[in-house]
Short mmCIF file of C-alpha atoms and ligand atoms in Angstrom, two decimals:
data_model
loop_
_atom_site.label_atom_id
_atom_site.label_comp_id
_atom_site.label_asym_id
_atom_site.label_seq_id
_atom_site.Cartn_x
_atom_site.Cartn_y
_atom_site.Cartn_z
CA MET A 1 -24.23 14.33 22.94
CA ASN A 2 -22.96 13.60 19.46
CA TYR A 3 -21.43 16.59 17.68
CA PHE A 4 -20.65 14.75 14.48
CA ARG A 5 -22.35 13.43 11.37
CA LYS A 6 -24.27 10.22 11.97
CA SER A 7 -22.05 8.34 9.51
CA ILE A 8 -18.88 9.43 11.32
CA HIS A 9 -20.27 8.59 14.75
CA GLU A 10 -21.31 5.12 13.56
CA MET A 11 -18.22 4.12 11.58
CA SER A 12 -15.32 2.35 13.27
CA GLY A 13 -12.37 4.14 11.61
CA TYR A 14 -9.19 2.68 10.10
CA VAL A 15 -6.85 0.92 12.53
CA PRO A 16 -3.21 1.03 11.38
CA GLY A 17 -0.66 -1.60 12.44
CA GLU A 18 0.88 -0.99 15.87
CA GLN A 19 3.79 1.50 15.80
CA PRO A 20 5.98 0.97 18.88
CA ALA A 21 8.22 3.92 19.83
CA LEU A 22 11.55 4.18 18.00
CA GLY A 23 14.25 2.37 19.96
CA THR A 24 11.80 -0.21 21.37
CA LYS A 25 13.52 -3.58 21.09
CA ILE A 26 11.14 -5.32 18.79
CA ILE A 27 11.13 -7.11 15.46
CA LYS A 28 8.51 -5.22 13.52
CA LEU A 29 7.00 -7.24 10.70
CA ASN A 30 3.45 -5.85 10.81
CA SER A 31 3.29 -2.80 8.51
CA ASN A 32 5.18 -3.86 5.40
CA GLU A 33 7.94 -1.33 6.00
CA ASN A 34 11.19 -1.98 4.12
CA PRO A 35 13.79 -3.44 6.52
CA TYR A 36 16.66 -1.60 4.81
CA PRO A 37 17.52 2.10 5.32
CA PRO A 38 16.53 4.79 2.79
CA SER A 39 18.91 5.72 -0.03
CA PRO A 40 22.11 7.44 1.27
CA LYS A 41 21.58 10.06 -1.47
CA ALA A 42 18.14 10.87 -0.08
CA LEU A 43 19.53 11.10 3.45
CA ASN A 44 22.23 13.52 2.21
CA VAL A 45 19.55 15.81 0.82
CA LEU A 46 17.83 15.71 4.21
CA ARG A 47 21.06 16.69 6.02
CA GLU A 48 21.59 19.65 3.73
CA ILE A 49 18.10 21.18 4.03
CA ASP A 50 18.30 24.97 4.16
CA GLY A 51 16.15 26.92 6.66
CA GLU A 52 14.93 29.13 3.81
CA MET A 53 13.21 26.13 2.33
CA LEU A 54 11.18 25.75 5.50
CA ARG A 55 10.48 29.47 5.95
CA ARG A 56 8.58 29.52 2.66
CA TYR A 57 5.46 27.58 1.73
CA PRO A 58 6.26 24.51 -0.34
CA ASP A 59 5.71 24.25 -4.10
CA PRO A 60 1.98 23.30 -4.32
CA THR A 61 2.62 20.70 -7.02
CA ALA A 62 6.00 19.33 -5.85
CA THR A 63 7.54 20.06 -9.26
CA SER A 64 11.05 18.87 -8.39
CA PHE A 65 9.68 15.50 -7.34
CA ARG A 66 7.43 15.23 -10.39
CA LEU A 67 10.37 15.96 -12.70
CA ALA A 68 12.51 13.30 -11.02
CA ALA A 69 9.64 10.77 -11.20
CA SER A 70 8.96 11.70 -14.81
CA GLU A 71 12.55 10.88 -15.71
CA VAL A 72 12.51 7.52 -13.95
CA LEU A 73 9.09 6.40 -15.22
CA GLY A 74 9.22 7.86 -18.70
CA VAL A 75 5.92 9.66 -18.13
CA PRO A 76 5.44 13.42 -18.71
CA SER A 77 5.53 15.39 -15.45
CA ASP A 78 2.02 16.78 -16.01
CA TRP A 79 0.75 13.20 -15.84
CA ILE A 80 1.94 12.97 -12.21
CA ILE A 81 0.31 14.20 -8.99
CA ALA A 82 2.13 14.02 -5.64
CA GLY A 83 0.46 13.26 -2.33
CA ASN A 84 1.14 13.03 1.39
CA GLY A 85 1.55 9.29 0.98
CA SER A 86 -0.66 7.42 -1.45
CA ASP A 87 -3.30 7.39 1.31
CA ASP A 88 -3.69 11.13 0.64
CA LEU A 89 -4.39 10.41 -3.02
CA LEU A 90 -6.88 7.66 -2.17
CA ASN A 91 -8.63 10.19 0.06
CA LEU A 92 -8.60 12.83 -2.68
CA ILE A 93 -10.14 10.44 -5.17
CA VAL A 94 -12.91 9.30 -2.86
CA ARG A 95 -13.68 12.89 -1.87
CA ALA A 96 -13.82 13.91 -5.53
CA VAL A 97 -16.07 11.01 -6.57
CA GLY A 98 -17.95 9.66 -3.56
CA GLU A 99 -21.34 10.80 -2.29
CA PRO A 100 -24.55 9.08 -1.20
CA GLY A 101 -25.91 6.99 -4.06
CA LYS A 102 -22.50 6.61 -5.74
CA GLN A 103 -20.75 3.27 -5.54
CA VAL A 104 -17.20 2.70 -4.38
CA VAL A 105 -16.26 -0.85 -5.41
CA CYS A 106 -13.34 -3.14 -4.67
CA PRO A 107 -12.54 -6.83 -4.65
CA ALA A 108 -12.14 -8.16 -1.08
CA PRO A 109 -10.36 -8.85 1.15
CA THR A 110 -8.09 -5.92 0.36
CA TYR A 111 -6.73 -2.69 1.83
CA VAL A 112 -9.28 -1.67 4.47
CA LEU A 113 -8.78 2.07 3.98
CA TYR A 114 -10.92 2.00 0.80
CA ARG A 115 -13.93 1.16 2.96
CA THR A 116 -13.12 3.78 5.58
CA LEU A 117 -12.85 6.53 2.98
CA ALA A 118 -16.13 5.52 1.34
CA GLU A 119 -17.88 5.51 4.72
CA ILE A 120 -16.61 9.00 5.56
CA GLN A 121 -18.06 10.19 2.26
CA GLU A 122 -21.33 8.28 2.81
CA ALA A 123 -20.87 6.61 -0.56
CA ASP A 124 -22.21 3.08 -1.06
CA PHE A 125 -19.41 0.61 -0.51
CA VAL A 126 -19.54 -2.62 -2.52
CA GLU A 127 -17.15 -5.52 -1.94
CA VAL A 128 -16.81 -8.21 -4.61
CA PRO A 129 -15.30 -11.33 -3.01
CA TYR A 130 -12.03 -12.67 -4.37
CA PRO A 131 -12.14 -16.42 -5.07
CA ASP A 132 -9.74 -18.50 -2.93
CA ASP A 133 -7.05 -18.35 -5.63
CA TYR A 134 -7.24 -14.54 -5.63
CA GLN A 135 -7.81 -14.21 -9.37
CA LEU A 136 -9.41 -10.83 -10.06
CA PRO A 137 -13.23 -11.26 -10.30
CA VAL A 138 -13.31 -9.13 -13.46
CA ASP A 139 -16.88 -9.87 -14.62
CA LEU A 140 -18.42 -9.20 -11.21
CA LEU A 141 -16.44 -5.96 -10.85
CA ILE A 142 -17.64 -4.83 -14.27
CA ALA A 143 -21.21 -5.76 -13.36
CA ALA A 144 -20.96 -3.60 -10.20
CA GLN A 145 -20.14 -0.50 -12.35
CA GLY A 146 -18.62 1.55 -9.53
CA ALA A 147 -18.27 5.30 -9.82
CA VAL A 148 -14.78 4.35 -8.69
CA THR A 149 -13.23 0.87 -8.43
CA PHE A 150 -10.10 0.27 -6.34
CA VAL A 151 -7.78 -2.64 -7.06
CA ALA A 152 -4.59 -3.08 -5.03
CA ALA A 153 -2.18 -4.70 -7.49
CA PRO A 154 -0.46 -6.77 -6.13
CA ASN A 155 -3.18 -7.21 -3.52
CA SER A 156 -2.82 -6.82 0.24
CA PRO A 157 -3.17 -8.75 2.51
CA SER A 158 -3.00 -11.71 0.10
CA GLY A 159 0.26 -10.59 -1.57
CA THR A 160 -1.00 -12.07 -4.83
CA ALA A 161 -0.32 -10.60 -8.28
CA ILE A 162 -3.11 -9.15 -10.43
CA SER A 163 -2.63 -9.71 -14.15
CA VAL A 164 -2.36 -6.58 -16.28
CA ALA A 165 -4.54 -8.31 -18.88
CA ASP A 166 -7.35 -8.58 -16.29
CA LEU A 167 -6.88 -4.94 -15.29
CA GLU A 168 -7.12 -3.93 -18.93
CA THR A 169 -10.39 -5.86 -19.38
CA LEU A 170 -11.67 -4.10 -16.28
CA ALA A 171 -10.58 -0.66 -17.49
CA LYS A 172 -12.42 -1.26 -20.77
CA GLY A 173 -15.57 -2.53 -19.08
CA LEU A 174 -15.97 0.24 -16.50
CA SER A 175 -17.58 3.58 -17.19
CA GLY A 176 -16.29 4.95 -13.86
CA LEU A 177 -12.74 5.43 -12.62
CA LEU A 178 -10.36 2.52 -12.10
CA VAL A 179 -7.71 3.16 -9.45
CA ILE A 180 -4.84 0.66 -9.57
CA ASP A 181 -3.03 0.90 -6.24
CA GLU A 182 0.54 -0.26 -6.95
CA ALA A 183 1.95 0.20 -3.43
CA TYR A 184 3.92 -3.08 -3.83
CA VAL A 185 4.91 -2.76 -7.48
CA ASP A 186 8.62 -2.68 -6.61
CA PHE A 187 8.42 -6.34 -5.57
CA ALA A 188 6.23 -7.45 -8.50
CA GLU A 189 6.86 -8.82 -11.99
CA GLU A 190 4.37 -6.59 -13.84
CA ASN A 191 2.91 -3.11 -13.61
CA ALA A 192 -0.08 -1.39 -15.18
CA LEU A 193 1.43 2.00 -16.02
CA GLU A 194 0.71 1.56 -19.76
CA LEU A 195 -3.02 1.46 -19.05
CA THR A 196 -2.96 5.14 -18.02
CA LYS A 197 -2.04 6.00 -21.63
CA LYS A 198 -4.61 3.69 -23.19
CA TYR A 199 -7.63 4.40 -20.97
CA ASN A 200 -8.89 7.80 -19.83
CA ASN A 201 -10.44 6.37 -16.68
CA VAL A 202 -7.30 4.77 -15.18
CA ILE A 203 -5.21 6.17 -12.32
CA VAL A 204 -2.13 4.27 -11.11
CA LEU A 205 -0.94 5.00 -7.56
CA ARG A 206 2.60 4.47 -6.34
CA THR A 207 4.35 5.17 -3.03
CA LEU A 208 7.87 5.60 -1.66
CA SER A 209 6.77 3.97 1.61
CA LYS A 210 7.51 0.36 0.73
CA GLY A 211 10.06 -0.04 -2.08
CA TYR A 212 12.02 3.09 -1.15
CA SER A 213 12.09 2.64 2.65
CA LEU A 214 10.43 6.03 3.24
CA ALA A 215 7.15 5.25 5.03
CA GLY A 216 7.87 7.98 7.59
CA LEU A 217 8.41 10.66 4.94
CA ARG A 218 4.88 10.40 3.48
CA LEU A 219 5.24 10.63 -0.29
CA GLY A 220 2.96 8.90 -2.74
CA PHE A 221 2.05 9.77 -6.30
CA GLY A 222 -0.53 9.14 -8.95
CA ILE A 223 -0.18 8.78 -12.71
CA ALA A 224 -3.11 9.64 -15.00
CA ASN A 225 -3.96 11.90 -17.92
CA PRO A 226 -3.79 15.65 -17.15
CA GLN A 227 -7.56 16.18 -17.60
CA LEU A 228 -8.23 13.71 -14.83
CA LEU A 229 -5.49 15.15 -12.59
CA ALA A 230 -6.90 18.67 -13.06
CA GLU A 231 -10.09 17.59 -11.25
CA LEU A 232 -8.14 15.97 -8.41
CA ASN A 233 -5.98 19.07 -8.07
CA LYS A 234 -9.12 21.09 -7.25
CA VAL A 235 -9.78 18.87 -4.26
CA LYS A 236 -6.29 18.53 -2.82
CA ASP A 237 -4.93 20.74 -0.04
CA SER A 238 -2.78 23.46 -1.60
CA TYR A 239 0.28 22.29 0.31
CA ASN A 240 -0.41 18.60 0.65
CA VAL A 241 3.27 17.63 0.30
CA ASP A 242 5.79 19.39 2.53
CA ALA A 243 9.08 20.78 1.27
CA LEU A 244 11.22 18.20 3.07
CA ALA A 245 9.18 15.34 1.66
CA TYR A 246 9.46 16.29 -1.99
CA ALA A 247 13.15 17.20 -1.79
CA VAL A 248 14.11 13.91 -0.14
CA ALA A 249 11.73 11.91 -2.34
CA ALA A 250 13.16 13.39 -5.55
CA ALA A 251 16.63 12.13 -4.58
CA ALA A 252 15.25 8.76 -3.50
CA ILE A 253 13.33 8.03 -6.68
CA ALA A 254 16.32 9.05 -8.80
CA ASP A 255 18.44 6.46 -6.95
CA ARG A 256 16.77 3.61 -8.77
CA ASP A 257 19.68 1.15 -8.45
CA TYR A 258 19.61 1.38 -4.66
CA LYS A 259 15.88 0.65 -4.57
CA THR A 260 16.19 -2.24 -7.02
CA ALA A 261 19.07 -3.84 -5.09
CA ASN A 262 17.03 -3.80 -1.85
CA ALA A 263 13.93 -5.14 -3.60
CA GLU A 264 16.01 -8.00 -5.02
CA LYS A 265 17.30 -8.90 -1.53
CA ILE A 266 13.73 -8.86 -0.21
CA LYS A 267 12.52 -11.08 -3.05
CA VAL A 268 15.24 -13.64 -2.27
CA SER A 269 14.33 -13.57 1.45
CA ARG A 270 10.67 -13.90 0.51
CA SER A 271 11.29 -17.14 -1.40
CA GLN A 272 13.43 -18.55 1.40
CA LEU A 273 10.87 -17.70 4.08
CA ALA A 274 8.07 -19.18 1.99
CA VAL A 275 9.97 -22.47 1.60
CA THR A 276 10.77 -22.63 5.32
CA LEU A 277 7.19 -21.91 6.38
CA LYS A 278 5.85 -24.54 4.00
CA GLN A 279 8.25 -27.04 5.59
CA LEU A 280 6.63 -26.08 8.92
CA ASN A 281 3.26 -26.96 7.33
CA PHE A 282 2.07 -23.41 6.87
CA GLU A 283 -0.06 -22.73 3.82
CA VAL A 284 1.64 -19.85 1.96
CA TRP A 285 0.01 -17.72 -0.74
CA PRO A 286 2.27 -16.85 -3.71
CA SER A 287 3.51 -13.31 -3.06
CA GLN A 288 4.69 -10.51 -5.32
CA THR A 289 5.00 -8.11 -2.40
CA ASN A 290 7.28 -7.64 0.61
CA PHE A 291 5.06 -9.80 2.81
CA LEU A 292 3.51 -13.26 2.96
CA LEU A 293 -0.05 -14.26 3.78
CA VAL A 294 0.14 -17.59 5.58
CA ARG A 295 -2.16 -20.02 7.34
CA PRO A 296 -0.57 -21.79 10.31
CA PRO A 297 -0.96 -25.60 10.33
CA LYS A 298 -3.83 -25.57 12.85
CA GLY A 299 -5.32 -22.25 11.78
CA ASP A 300 -4.66 -20.88 15.29
CA ALA A 301 -3.48 -17.54 13.89
CA GLU A 302 -4.57 -15.33 16.77
CA ARG A 303 -2.73 -17.46 19.33
CA ILE A 304 0.46 -17.40 17.27
CA TYR A 305 0.18 -13.65 16.76
CA GLN A 306 -0.24 -13.09 20.53
CA THR A 307 2.58 -15.47 21.43
CA LEU A 308 4.97 -13.81 18.98
CA LYS A 309 4.00 -10.42 20.35
CA MET A 310 4.91 -11.51 23.88
CA GLN A 311 8.29 -12.48 22.47
CA ARG A 312 8.67 -9.03 20.88
CA ILE A 313 7.90 -10.01 17.31
CA LEU A 314 5.04 -8.08 15.72
CA ILE A 315 3.19 -9.45 12.71
CA ARG A 316 -0.30 -8.61 11.46
CA TYR A 317 -3.48 -10.40 12.43
CA PHE A 318 -6.81 -9.35 10.91
CA LYS A 319 -9.85 -10.40 12.91
CA GLN A 320 -12.22 -10.45 9.96
CA PRO A 321 -13.99 -12.99 7.74
CA ARG A 322 -11.62 -15.15 5.63
CA LEU A 323 -8.55 -13.83 7.45
CA GLU A 324 -9.04 -14.87 11.07
CA ASP A 325 -7.08 -18.10 10.56
CA LYS A 326 -4.26 -16.35 8.69
CA LEU A 327 -1.31 -14.07 9.39
CA ARG A 328 0.42 -11.42 7.33
CA ILE A 329 4.17 -11.35 7.81
CA THR A 330 6.38 -8.58 6.41
CA ILE A 331 9.70 -9.78 4.99
CA GLY A 332 12.47 -8.52 7.29
CA THR A 333 16.24 -8.72 7.13
CA GLU A 334 17.71 -12.22 6.92
CA GLU A 335 18.50 -12.05 10.63
CA GLN A 336 14.95 -10.98 11.54
CA ASN A 337 13.42 -13.70 9.39
CA GLN A 338 15.66 -16.28 11.06
CA ILE A 339 14.58 -15.18 14.54
CA LEU A 340 10.95 -15.32 13.42
CA VAL A 341 11.36 -18.86 12.08
CA ASN A 342 13.18 -20.05 15.22
CA THR A 343 10.47 -18.59 17.43
CA LEU A 344 7.69 -20.10 15.30
CA ARG A 345 9.38 -23.52 15.58
CA GLU A 346 9.25 -23.22 19.39
CA ILE A 347 5.62 -22.08 19.38
CA LEU A 348 4.46 -24.90 17.12
C1 PLP B 1 0.93 0.74 2.30
C2 PLP B 1 -0.21 0.87 1.36
C3 PLP B 1 -0.67 2.13 0.96
C4 PLP B 1 -0.25 3.39 1.66
O1 PLP B 1 0.89 3.91 1.25
P1 PLP B 1 1.36 5.32 1.78
O2 PLP B 1 1.99 5.91 0.59
O3 PLP B 1 2.31 5.05 2.89
O4 PLP B 1 0.16 6.12 2.22
C5 PLP B 1 -1.64 2.19 -0.02
N1 PLP B 1 -2.19 1.08 -0.54
C6 PLP B 1 -1.81 -0.13 -0.14
C7 PLP B 1 -2.46 -1.34 -0.74
C8 PLP B 1 -0.82 -0.28 0.83
O5 PLP B 1 -0.47 -1.48 1.27
#
């Protein structure tokens, strides 16, 4: 007996990276979490939470967070929408746009959740292949004319940068929405925030999960013109962001120097790890994120993934076309990266 819609029964569902229990002795480099702790200022806010704040329903639009983000980004607060992680906002957008006969488009390989959300909505899902150098296939994306087009910029799992000039050409050429998912912007050289002012169809998504070390808190946000956000606000749960999340996130985003200092450390580690892996004959894609996509010398990615796992090091292996000979490795602390490299040397 199947109680559910045919499309739900038949889809496979998104599979997140493994999350071993806290306290498990493991080096976890599989979900692109930040290896450094959250801002001490954010943790102070958490310690001082008043019970009254939890007794009441939260502010439906997370105003305190939006004001803090507005200050940091130089964007008016009514151009910001908060979500229960940026995944919540991706979901909102697909629910607001997607239906049978409408096209959800993205370059691929990319973040797999875009497909899952489109399938739930029974929208048509169209993947435009990235070339091997991961330059954005702008003309093909424009030709596809999605009702909504998702571009992770920088991209995951390739880690590669997407040029703002290409995104601008895309924004101009699309009659539907363009969602620029900037989950990794804190480790990148460029961002596309300006495009939200120039083009009515552009939404930029950000998250505190990666750059701000707050993946467990669940706070993401979108930036777009207020007319566009008004439609998304109709679809969102009234209380999609809890009171703890927006209070802690407001303090975290205001502590910009702390975030930048950690991102700088990660960028240095990223370069060092890339050099070391190349010396071990790995192919390494140029990354503007907190992870590296690499191809081991013999392409035996699954074996290396399994062997590392037995030695309590978790990295990400995607068993799918174009990725089955590659591995995605989150940048850890210097010590974690060193252990990874030593273990890889033994395995090879
Ligand atoms: C991590 C990630 C997200 C999800 O971020 P949350 O705010 O934790 O939901 C979204 N998009 C991409 C490309 C990501 O890698």
